[in-house]
Coordinates of C-alpha atoms in Angstrom, one line a residue:
M1 CA 1.1 124.3 -64.2
R2 CA 1.4 122.8 -60.4
S3 CA 2.3 119.9 -62.4
R4 CA 5.0 121.0 -64.4
L5 CA 6.8 122.6 -61.1
A6 CA 5.9 119.4 -59.0
L7 CA 7.8 117.7 -61.8
L8 CA 10.8 120.5 -61.7
A9 CA 11.0 120.3 -58.1
A10 CA 10.6 116.2 -57.9
A11 CA 13.9 117.1 -60.5
L12 CA 15.6 119.6 -58.3
V13 CA 15.8 117.5 -55.0
A14 CA 16.8 114.4 -56.7
F15 CA 19.7 115.3 -58.7
G16 CA 20.2 119.1 -57.8
A17 CA 22.8 118.2 -54.8
S18 CA 24.4 117.7 -58.3
L19 CA 25.2 121.6 -58.6
G20 CA 27.9 120.9 -55.9
S21 CA 29.9 118.3 -57.6
G22 CA 33.5 118.4 -59.4
F23 CA 34.6 117.4 -62.5
H24 CA 35.2 112.9 -63.4
F25 CA 37.0 110.4 -65.2
D26 CA 36.7 112.1 -69.3
D27 CA 35.6 115.9 -67.5
Y28 CA 38.9 116.3 -67.6
A29 CA 39.6 115.8 -71.3
I30 CA 37.9 119.1 -72.4
F31 CA 41.0 121.2 -70.8
E32 CA 43.2 119.2 -72.9
D33 CA 41.2 119.9 -76.5
P34 CA 42.4 123.4 -77.2
A35 CA 39.8 123.3 -79.3
L36 CA 37.1 124.0 -76.1
T37 CA 40.0 126.0 -74.4
S38 CA 41.1 129.0 -77.2
P39 CA 38.4 131.9 -77.7
G40 CA 38.2 130.8 -81.5
G41 CA 38.2 127.6 -81.1
W42 CA 34.4 126.6 -81.5
L43 CA 35.3 126.5 -84.9
G44 CA 37.4 123.2 -84.8
I45 CA 34.8 121.4 -83.8
W46 CA 32.6 121.4 -87.0
S47 CA 34.8 119.2 -88.4
L48 CA 34.5 115.4 -89.9
R49 CA 36.6 114.7 -87.0
Q50 CA 34.3 115.4 -84.2
T51 CA 31.0 113.6 -84.2
R52 CA 29.6 115.9 -81.1
P53 CA 30.0 119.1 -82.7
L54 CA 27.2 120.8 -80.7
T55 CA 27.5 119.1 -77.4
Y56 CA 31.5 120.5 -78.0
L57 CA 30.1 123.8 -78.8
T58 CA 28.7 123.9 -75.0
F59 CA 31.7 122.8 -73.7
W60 CA 33.1 125.4 -75.3
L61 CA 30.8 127.8 -73.9
N62 CA 30.6 126.5 -70.4
F63 CA 34.6 127.3 -70.8
Q64 CA 34.9 131.1 -72.0
V65 CA 32.2 131.9 -69.4
G66 CA 33.7 129.9 -66.5
G67 CA 37.1 128.1 -67.3
Q68 CA 37.1 125.0 -64.9
D69 CA 34.7 125.9 -62.0
P70 CA 32.6 123.3 -62.3
L71 CA 30.0 125.2 -61.3
G72 CA 28.6 126.3 -64.7
Y73 CA 29.1 122.7 -66.2
H74 CA 27.1 120.9 -63.9
L75 CA 23.7 124.0 -63.8
L76 CA 24.0 123.2 -67.4
N77 CA 23.5 119.7 -67.1
L78 CA 20.7 120.0 -64.5
G79 CA 19.1 123.2 -66.9
L80 CA 19.0 120.5 -69.9
H81 CA 17.6 117.5 -67.9
L82 CA 14.6 119.8 -66.0
G83 CA 13.8 121.2 -69.9
A84 CA 14.3 116.9 -70.9
V85 CA 11.0 116.5 -68.5
L86 CA 9.0 119.1 -69.3
L87 CA 8.9 118.5 -73.5
L88 CA 8.4 114.7 -72.0
Y89 CA 5.9 115.6 -70.1
E90 CA 4.0 118.0 -72.7
C91 CA 4.5 115.1 -75.5
L92 CA 2.7 112.6 -73.3
R93 CA 0.3 114.5 -73.1
R94 CA -0.8 113.7 -76.3
L95 CA -0.3 110.1 -75.7
M96 CA -1.5 108.6 -72.8
P97 CA -4.2 109.8 -70.4
D98 CA -2.8 112.8 -67.9
A99 CA -2.5 110.8 -64.7
A100 CA -0.3 108.1 -66.8
A101 CA 1.8 110.7 -68.4
L102 CA 2.2 112.8 -65.2
V103 CA 3.9 109.6 -63.7
A104 CA 6.1 108.9 -66.5
A105 CA 7.3 112.2 -67.1
A106 CA 8.1 112.1 -62.7
V107 CA 9.4 107.9 -62.9
F108 CA 11.7 110.5 -66.2
A109 CA 13.1 113.1 -63.6
V110 CA 14.0 110.8 -60.2
H111 CA 15.0 107.3 -61.4
P112 CA 18.4 107.1 -60.3
I113 CA 19.2 105.0 -63.5
Q114 CA 19.4 109.1 -64.3
A115 CA 22.2 110.0 -62.4
E116 CA 25.3 109.1 -64.2
A117 CA 23.5 111.3 -67.0
V118 CA 22.5 114.2 -65.1
N119 CA 25.7 114.3 -62.4
Y120 CA 28.2 113.8 -65.5
V121 CA 29.3 116.7 -67.4
W122 CA 30.8 114.3 -70.2
A123 CA 28.0 112.4 -70.5
R124 CA 25.7 116.1 -71.4
S125 CA 25.8 114.7 -74.4
I126 CA 23.1 112.8 -74.6
V127 CA 21.2 114.9 -72.3
L128 CA 21.2 117.1 -75.3
A129 CA 21.0 114.7 -77.3
A130 CA 16.9 113.4 -75.9
L131 CA 15.7 116.9 -74.9
L132 CA 15.7 118.1 -78.8
C133 CA 14.8 114.8 -79.9
L134 CA 12.2 115.8 -77.3
A135 CA 11.7 118.7 -79.5
A136 CA 11.2 117.0 -82.0
L137 CA 8.2 114.5 -80.2
E138 CA 6.7 117.7 -79.8
R139 CA 7.0 119.0 -83.2
W140 CA 5.8 116.1 -84.6
M141 CA 2.5 115.7 -82.5
R142 CA 1.4 118.8 -83.5
G143 CA 1.7 118.0 -87.4
R144 CA 5.0 119.5 -88.4
V145 CA 7.1 117.1 -89.4
W146 CA 9.4 118.8 -91.4
S147 CA 10.2 121.0 -88.7
A148 CA 10.3 117.3 -86.7
M149 CA 13.2 116.4 -88.8
A150 CA 15.4 119.9 -88.3
W151 CA 14.7 119.3 -84.1
F152 CA 16.1 115.6 -84.8
A153 CA 19.3 116.5 -87.4
A154 CA 20.3 119.1 -84.3
A155 CA 19.8 115.9 -82.0
L156 CA 22.0 113.9 -83.8
A157 CA 24.9 116.3 -84.1
A158 CA 24.6 116.4 -80.4
K159 CA 24.9 112.6 -80.1
E160 CA 24.6 110.3 -82.9
E161 CA 23.4 107.4 -80.5
C162 CA 19.7 108.6 -80.7
A163 CA 19.9 107.5 -84.6
A164 CA 17.0 105.0 -84.0
F165 CA 15.7 107.5 -83.0
P166 CA 12.9 107.8 -86.0
L167 CA 11.9 104.0 -85.8
V168 CA 10.3 104.9 -82.2
L169 CA 7.9 107.5 -83.9
L170 CA 6.7 104.5 -87.0
L171 CA 5.7 103.3 -83.7
L172 CA 4.3 105.8 -82.0
T173 CA 2.1 107.8 -84.0
P174 CA 0.3 106.6 -87.4
L175 CA 1.7 107.3 -90.7
D176 CA 0.6 109.2 -94.5
R177 CA 2.7 110.1 -97.5
R178 CA 4.2 113.1 -95.9
R179 CA 5.6 111.9 -92.8
L180 CA 6.8 108.6 -94.1
A181 CA 9.2 110.8 -96.2
S182 CA 9.9 113.0 -92.9
I183 CA 10.8 108.7 -92.0
A184 CA 12.9 108.4 -94.7
A185 CA 14.7 112.0 -94.6
M186 CA 15.2 111.2 -90.7
M187 CA 16.7 107.7 -91.5
G188 CA 18.5 109.0 -94.9
L189 CA 20.2 111.3 -92.0
S190 CA 20.9 108.7 -89.3
A191 CA 22.9 106.9 -91.8
A192 CA 25.0 109.5 -92.7
A193 CA 26.0 110.3 -88.6
A194 CA 26.6 106.5 -89.0
A195 CA 29.1 107.1 -91.7
R196 CA 30.9 110.2 -89.6
V197 CA 31.3 108.1 -87.1
M198 CA 33.0 105.5 -88.6
Y199 CA 35.3 108.0 -89.8
A200 CA 35.8 109.3 -87.2
L201 CA 37.3 106.9 -85.0
A202 CA 38.7 105.1 -87.7
V203 CA 41.3 108.4 -87.8
T204 CA 41.4 109.2 -83.8
P205 CA 44.0 107.5 -82.1
G206 CA 43.3 105.1 -79.8
A207 CA 39.7 105.6 -79.8
P208 CA 36.9 104.3 -77.3
A209 CA 35.0 102.1 -79.9
G210 CA 34.4 100.6 -83.2
L211 CA 37.5 98.8 -85.2
Q212 CA 40.2 100.1 -81.6
A213 CA 37.0 99.3 -78.8
G214 CA 39.3 95.9 -78.2
I215 CA 36.5 94.1 -79.0
T216 CA 34.4 92.4 -81.9
P217 CA 31.3 93.7 -83.0
W218 CA 29.7 90.0 -82.1
S219 CA 31.2 89.3 -78.7
Y220 CA 30.1 92.7 -78.2
G221 CA 26.6 91.9 -79.6
L222 CA 27.2 88.4 -77.1
A223 CA 27.0 90.9 -73.8
Q224 CA 24.3 93.6 -74.6
G225 CA 21.5 90.4 -73.5
A226 CA 23.2 90.7 -70.5
V227 CA 24.1 94.3 -70.2
I228 CA 20.0 94.9 -71.1
L229 CA 18.5 92.7 -68.6
R230 CA 21.2 95.2 -65.8
Y231 CA 19.7 97.9 -66.9
L232 CA 15.8 96.3 -66.9
R233 CA 16.6 94.9 -63.3
L234 CA 17.6 98.5 -62.0
L235 CA 15.0 100.1 -63.5
M236 CA 13.0 97.5 -61.3
A237 CA 15.0 97.5 -58.3
P238 CA 17.2 99.9 -58.4
Y239 CA 20.6 99.1 -56.1
G240 CA 24.1 97.9 -57.5
F241 CA 24.8 100.8 -59.3
T242 CA 28.1 101.3 -60.1
V243 CA 30.0 103.6 -62.6
D244 CA 32.1 101.0 -63.7
P245 CA 29.9 97.5 -63.2
A246 CA 32.4 94.7 -63.4
I247 CA 30.5 93.2 -66.6
G248 CA 32.1 91.2 -69.0
V249 CA 31.8 88.6 -72.4
P250 CA 29.7 85.6 -71.2
A251 CA 29.7 82.1 -73.2
V252 CA 27.6 81.8 -75.7
W253 CA 24.4 80.2 -74.5
L254 CA 23.9 83.0 -71.9
G255 CA 24.5 85.9 -74.4
L256 CA 22.1 84.2 -77.0
F257 CA 19.9 83.3 -73.9
A258 CA 19.5 86.8 -72.5
W259 CA 18.4 88.0 -75.8
L260 CA 15.9 85.4 -76.1
A261 CA 14.3 86.7 -72.6
I262 CA 14.8 89.8 -73.5
G263 CA 12.6 89.0 -77.0
A264 CA 10.2 87.2 -74.6
M265 CA 9.5 89.8 -72.5
A266 CA 8.9 92.5 -75.4
I267 CA 6.5 89.4 -77.2
L268 CA 4.3 89.2 -74.0
A269 CA 4.0 92.9 -73.5
W270 CA 3.0 93.2 -76.0
K271 CA 0.8 90.3 -76.6
Y272 CA -0.6 91.5 -72.8
A273 CA -0.3 94.9 -72.3
R274 CA -0.2 96.6 -75.4
A275 CA -0.1 100.0 -74.8
E276 CA 3.0 99.1 -72.2
G277 CA 4.0 96.8 -74.1
R278 CA 4.3 99.9 -76.7
W279 CA 6.9 101.3 -75.1
F280 CA 8.3 99.1 -73.7
L281 CA 9.8 98.3 -76.9
A282 CA 10.4 102.1 -78.0
G283 CA 12.7 101.9 -74.7
L284 CA 14.5 98.8 -76.6
I285 CA 14.6 100.7 -80.4
L286 CA 16.5 103.8 -78.4
L287 CA 18.9 101.0 -77.2
I288 CA 20.1 99.8 -80.9
P289 CA 22.7 101.7 -80.9
S290 CA 24.5 102.2 -78.2
S291 CA 23.5 98.0 -77.2
S292 CA 23.9 95.7 -80.2
I293 CA 26.8 94.8 -82.8
F294 CA 28.6 98.1 -83.0
P295 CA 31.3 98.2 -80.3
A296 CA 32.3 99.8 -77.4
A297 CA 35.1 99.3 -75.0
D298 CA 33.2 100.3 -72.0
L299 CA 30.2 97.0 -72.5
A300 CA 27.6 99.0 -70.0
A301 CA 27.7 102.5 -69.0
D302 CA 23.5 103.1 -67.6
R303 CA 23.9 107.2 -68.9
R304 CA 23.2 105.0 -72.4
M305 CA 19.7 104.4 -70.7
Y306 CA 18.6 108.1 -70.4
L307 CA 17.6 108.4 -74.0
P308 CA 15.3 105.2 -74.1
M309 CA 14.5 105.9 -70.4
L310 CA 11.3 107.9 -72.5
G311 CA 10.0 104.9 -73.4
F312 CA 10.5 102.7 -70.2
A313 CA 9.2 105.2 -68.0
A314 CA 5.8 106.0 -69.8
A315 CA 5.6 102.0 -69.5
L316 CA 6.6 102.3 -65.7
G317 CA 3.9 105.1 -65.8
L318 CA 0.7 103.9 -67.4
L319 CA 1.6 100.8 -64.6
L320 CA 1.7 102.7 -61.7
A321 CA -1.0 105.5 -62.7
R322 CA -3.3 102.0 -62.3
L323 CA -2.6 100.9 -59.4
K324 CA -4.9 100.9 -57.0
P325 CA -4.5 102.8 -54.6
R326 CA -3.8 105.9 -55.7
A327 CA -0.9 106.1 -53.3
I328 CA 1.3 103.9 -54.9
A329 CA 2.5 105.4 -57.6
P330 CA 3.4 108.9 -56.0
A331 CA 5.5 107.6 -53.2
A332 CA 7.0 104.8 -55.8
V333 CA 8.2 108.2 -57.4
A334 CA 9.7 109.8 -53.5
A335 CA 11.4 105.9 -53.1
L336 CA 13.5 107.1 -56.9
A337 CA 14.2 110.2 -55.5
L338 CA 15.6 109.8 -52.5
V339 CA 17.6 106.8 -54.3
S340 CA 18.4 109.6 -56.9
V341 CA 19.8 111.8 -53.9
V342 CA 22.2 109.7 -52.7
R343 CA 23.7 108.1 -56.4
T344 CA 24.3 112.3 -56.4
Q345 CA 26.0 112.4 -52.9
V346 CA 28.4 109.5 -54.6
W347 CA 29.0 111.4 -57.5
A348 CA 30.0 114.8 -55.8
S349 CA 33.8 113.4 -55.6
D350 CA 36.2 111.0 -57.7
E351 CA 36.7 109.5 -53.7
T352 CA 33.1 108.5 -53.3
L353 CA 32.6 106.8 -56.9
W354 CA 35.3 105.6 -57.3
R355 CA 35.6 103.5 -54.0
E356 CA 32.3 102.9 -54.6
A357 CA 33.4 100.9 -58.0
V358 CA 36.3 99.7 -56.5
E359 CA 33.7 97.8 -53.9
R360 CA 31.6 96.6 -56.2
A361 CA 34.1 95.6 -58.8
P362 CA 37.1 93.9 -56.9
D363 CA 38.4 92.3 -59.9
K364 CA 38.4 95.5 -62.0
V365 CA 41.5 97.5 -63.0
R366 CA 40.4 100.7 -63.9
P367 CA 38.6 101.1 -60.7
K368 CA 41.6 101.4 -58.6
I369 CA 43.6 103.3 -61.2
Q370 CA 41.3 106.5 -60.6
L371 CA 40.7 105.4 -57.4
A372 CA 44.4 105.5 -57.1
R373 CA 44.5 109.3 -58.5
S374 CA 42.2 110.4 -55.8
L375 CA 44.2 108.4 -52.1
P376 CA 47.7 110.3 -51.0
A377 CA 50.2 108.7 -53.0
A378 CA 51.1 105.9 -50.2
K379 CA 47.5 104.0 -49.9
A380 CA 47.9 104.8 -54.1
L381 CA 50.6 102.6 -55.0
E382 CA 49.5 100.0 -51.9
L383 CA 45.8 99.7 -54.5
L384 CA 48.3 100.4 -57.4
T385 CA 50.1 97.5 -56.8
E386 CA 46.9 95.3 -56.1
A387 CA 45.9 96.2 -59.5
R388 CA 49.4 95.3 -61.4
E389 CA 48.8 91.4 -59.5
L390 CA 45.4 91.2 -61.3
A391 CA 46.6 92.9 -64.6
P392 CA 50.8 92.6 -64.8
H393 CA 50.3 92.9 -68.6
D394 CA 47.9 95.9 -68.0
P395 CA 50.1 99.5 -69.5
A396 CA 47.8 101.6 -67.8
V397 CA 48.6 99.9 -64.0
A398 CA 51.6 101.0 -65.7
A399 CA 51.4 104.3 -66.5
E400 CA 49.7 105.2 -63.2
L401 CA 52.0 104.4 -60.9
G402 CA 55.2 105.7 -63.1
K403 CA 52.6 108.4 -62.9
T404 CA 51.9 108.5 -59.1
L405 CA 55.6 108.6 -58.4
L406 CA 56.9 111.8 -60.7
A407 CA 54.3 113.3 -58.9
E408 CA 56.0 112.3 -55.7
G409 CA 59.0 113.4 -57.5
E410 CA 60.5 110.1 -57.8
P411 CA 61.7 110.2 -61.3
E412 CA 63.9 107.0 -61.3
A413 CA 62.0 105.4 -60.3
A414 CA 59.1 106.3 -62.6
L415 CA 61.1 106.2 -65.8
P416 CA 61.1 102.0 -65.6
E417 CA 57.1 101.6 -65.7
F418 CA 56.9 104.1 -68.2
G419 CA 59.2 101.9 -69.9
R420 CA 57.3 99.0 -69.4
A421 CA 54.6 100.6 -70.1
L422 CA 55.2 101.7 -73.7
A423 CA 57.2 98.0 -74.2
L424 CA 53.2 96.9 -73.3
D425 CA 51.6 98.9 -76.1
P426 CA 54.0 101.0 -78.2
R427 CA 51.1 102.6 -79.7
D428 CA 49.6 104.4 -77.3
A429 CA 50.9 108.2 -77.8
R430 CA 50.7 108.6 -74.0
N431 CA 53.3 105.9 -73.0
F432 CA 55.9 108.0 -75.4
N433 CA 54.8 111.3 -73.6
N434 CA 55.0 110.2 -70.0
R435 CA 58.7 108.5 -70.4
G436 CA 60.2 111.5 -71.8
V437 CA 58.5 114.0 -69.2
A438 CA 60.5 111.7 -66.7
L439 CA 63.7 112.4 -69.1
A440 CA 63.3 115.7 -68.6
A441 CA 62.6 115.7 -65.3
L442 CA 66.6 113.9 -65.1
G443 CA 67.8 115.8 -67.4
Q444 CA 67.8 113.7 -70.7
T445 CA 66.3 116.7 -72.7
E446 CA 67.5 115.3 -76.7
A447 CA 66.1 111.7 -75.4
A448 CA 62.6 113.0 -73.6
R449 CA 62.6 115.7 -77.0
A450 CA 62.3 112.4 -79.5
D451 CA 59.5 110.9 -77.5
F452 CA 57.6 114.0 -77.8
E453 CA 57.7 114.2 -81.4
R454 CA 57.1 110.5 -81.4
A455 CA 54.0 110.7 -79.6
L456 CA 53.3 113.6 -81.6
R457 CA 53.6 111.3 -85.0
I458 CA 51.3 108.7 -83.2
D459 CA 48.9 111.3 -82.3
P460 CA 49.1 114.9 -84.1
T461 CA 46.1 115.9 -81.4
L462 CA 47.7 115.4 -78.5
A463 CA 48.0 118.5 -76.8
E464 CA 50.0 117.9 -73.8
A465 CA 52.7 116.3 -75.8
R466 CA 53.5 119.2 -78.1
E467 CA 53.2 121.3 -74.6
N468 CA 56.0 119.5 -73.0
L469 CA 57.6 119.6 -76.2
L470 CA 57.9 123.3 -76.3
K471 CA 58.9 123.4 -72.7
I472 CA 62.5 121.9 -74.2
Q473 CA 62.8 124.3 -76.4
P474 CA 66.0 126.3 -76.9
R475 CA 65.0 129.8 -76.1

């Protein structure tokens, strides 16, 4: 009991301040989705287009209970993390010495690479999926293989990135006919989840992954070698975190060299430290769905390490538990927790989060756009002008300039910016909607109606365009 209480206390020290945080980035999409904000919307989240219905159900529950108060959302995120920590400890106690299991669970509980997943409400999907995968692992350890399959199915409904988890079960435990049959069923569920994701991405306008991600599978896979090396570097030397890292597609030789380096590390770990190597390999396996060839607009995101930390934390736990003197392990955990306290403070507001991102990736446009939303208009326009100089043909910069000018009561100045965004990307329904808002503010109702209708033809799910259209309908 003392060990469990110590783990909970450590996790609360590291991330407890997240309860005072607000919303960030994609979090605001929760309040734009009618399925999440209407009393009967919980039924709509089970459509084929929704790949993470279980996570969306938790968002729906949060909204029904607390509306737009961020406390409830962060409280649930933190509670899920605490549950994952305890379940991981229970599982690892069956797979390694108690001392190593405790250290591994503590590393998982407090490591700053977990900060994005815990502090970012939208990242709840991977925390929930990890919790459910750990529930599956606990059942698997007890020989309840079909119960484990049910928990894994629930994990897939939380986030499809856990699809490689059955391979970890193959790696960690001896197999018999019954276990192999369960593994085969789990892999079938993973394949079904992958097919569902492909369908959803194909029919969702502007999807940030798949064919609409703006990057080929080859280029994405080439970049992931360097991305994984960055993750491993942050694991061992936790400095240089940012919500939007400056990572691009490397030269072919450099990308292939990164993958060769990862392969060499895995082979060496397996050969010279078999126990640690097995867990290191488990971490790499759990990265396969997000860090292989399936393209996503964001090349790297620290939250993708949350579930793989199951393996990496276990490997670190085994290593640290062997070091002498024994005070090294608790000192390392305390140091990691201190860094997480700082990371949680960075996540406390949009301004601190994106100001750090701008400082650590000064040549990226998106951090400047995001930071501009938290600044007074004059400073925001100055920052967006810098962004335009970096990317003169980026429609997002023009759109944000238009929104800033519109918020300042200057629809005449905003209109050409929205027009520019539309000329640069005429397939984005939001650009039509934005121009329609400016036209409506200038009294050009018919032109505004045409833009809102065009936006809805491109993306029928764009709630903002539908609401704007209703506002200008004659009563």
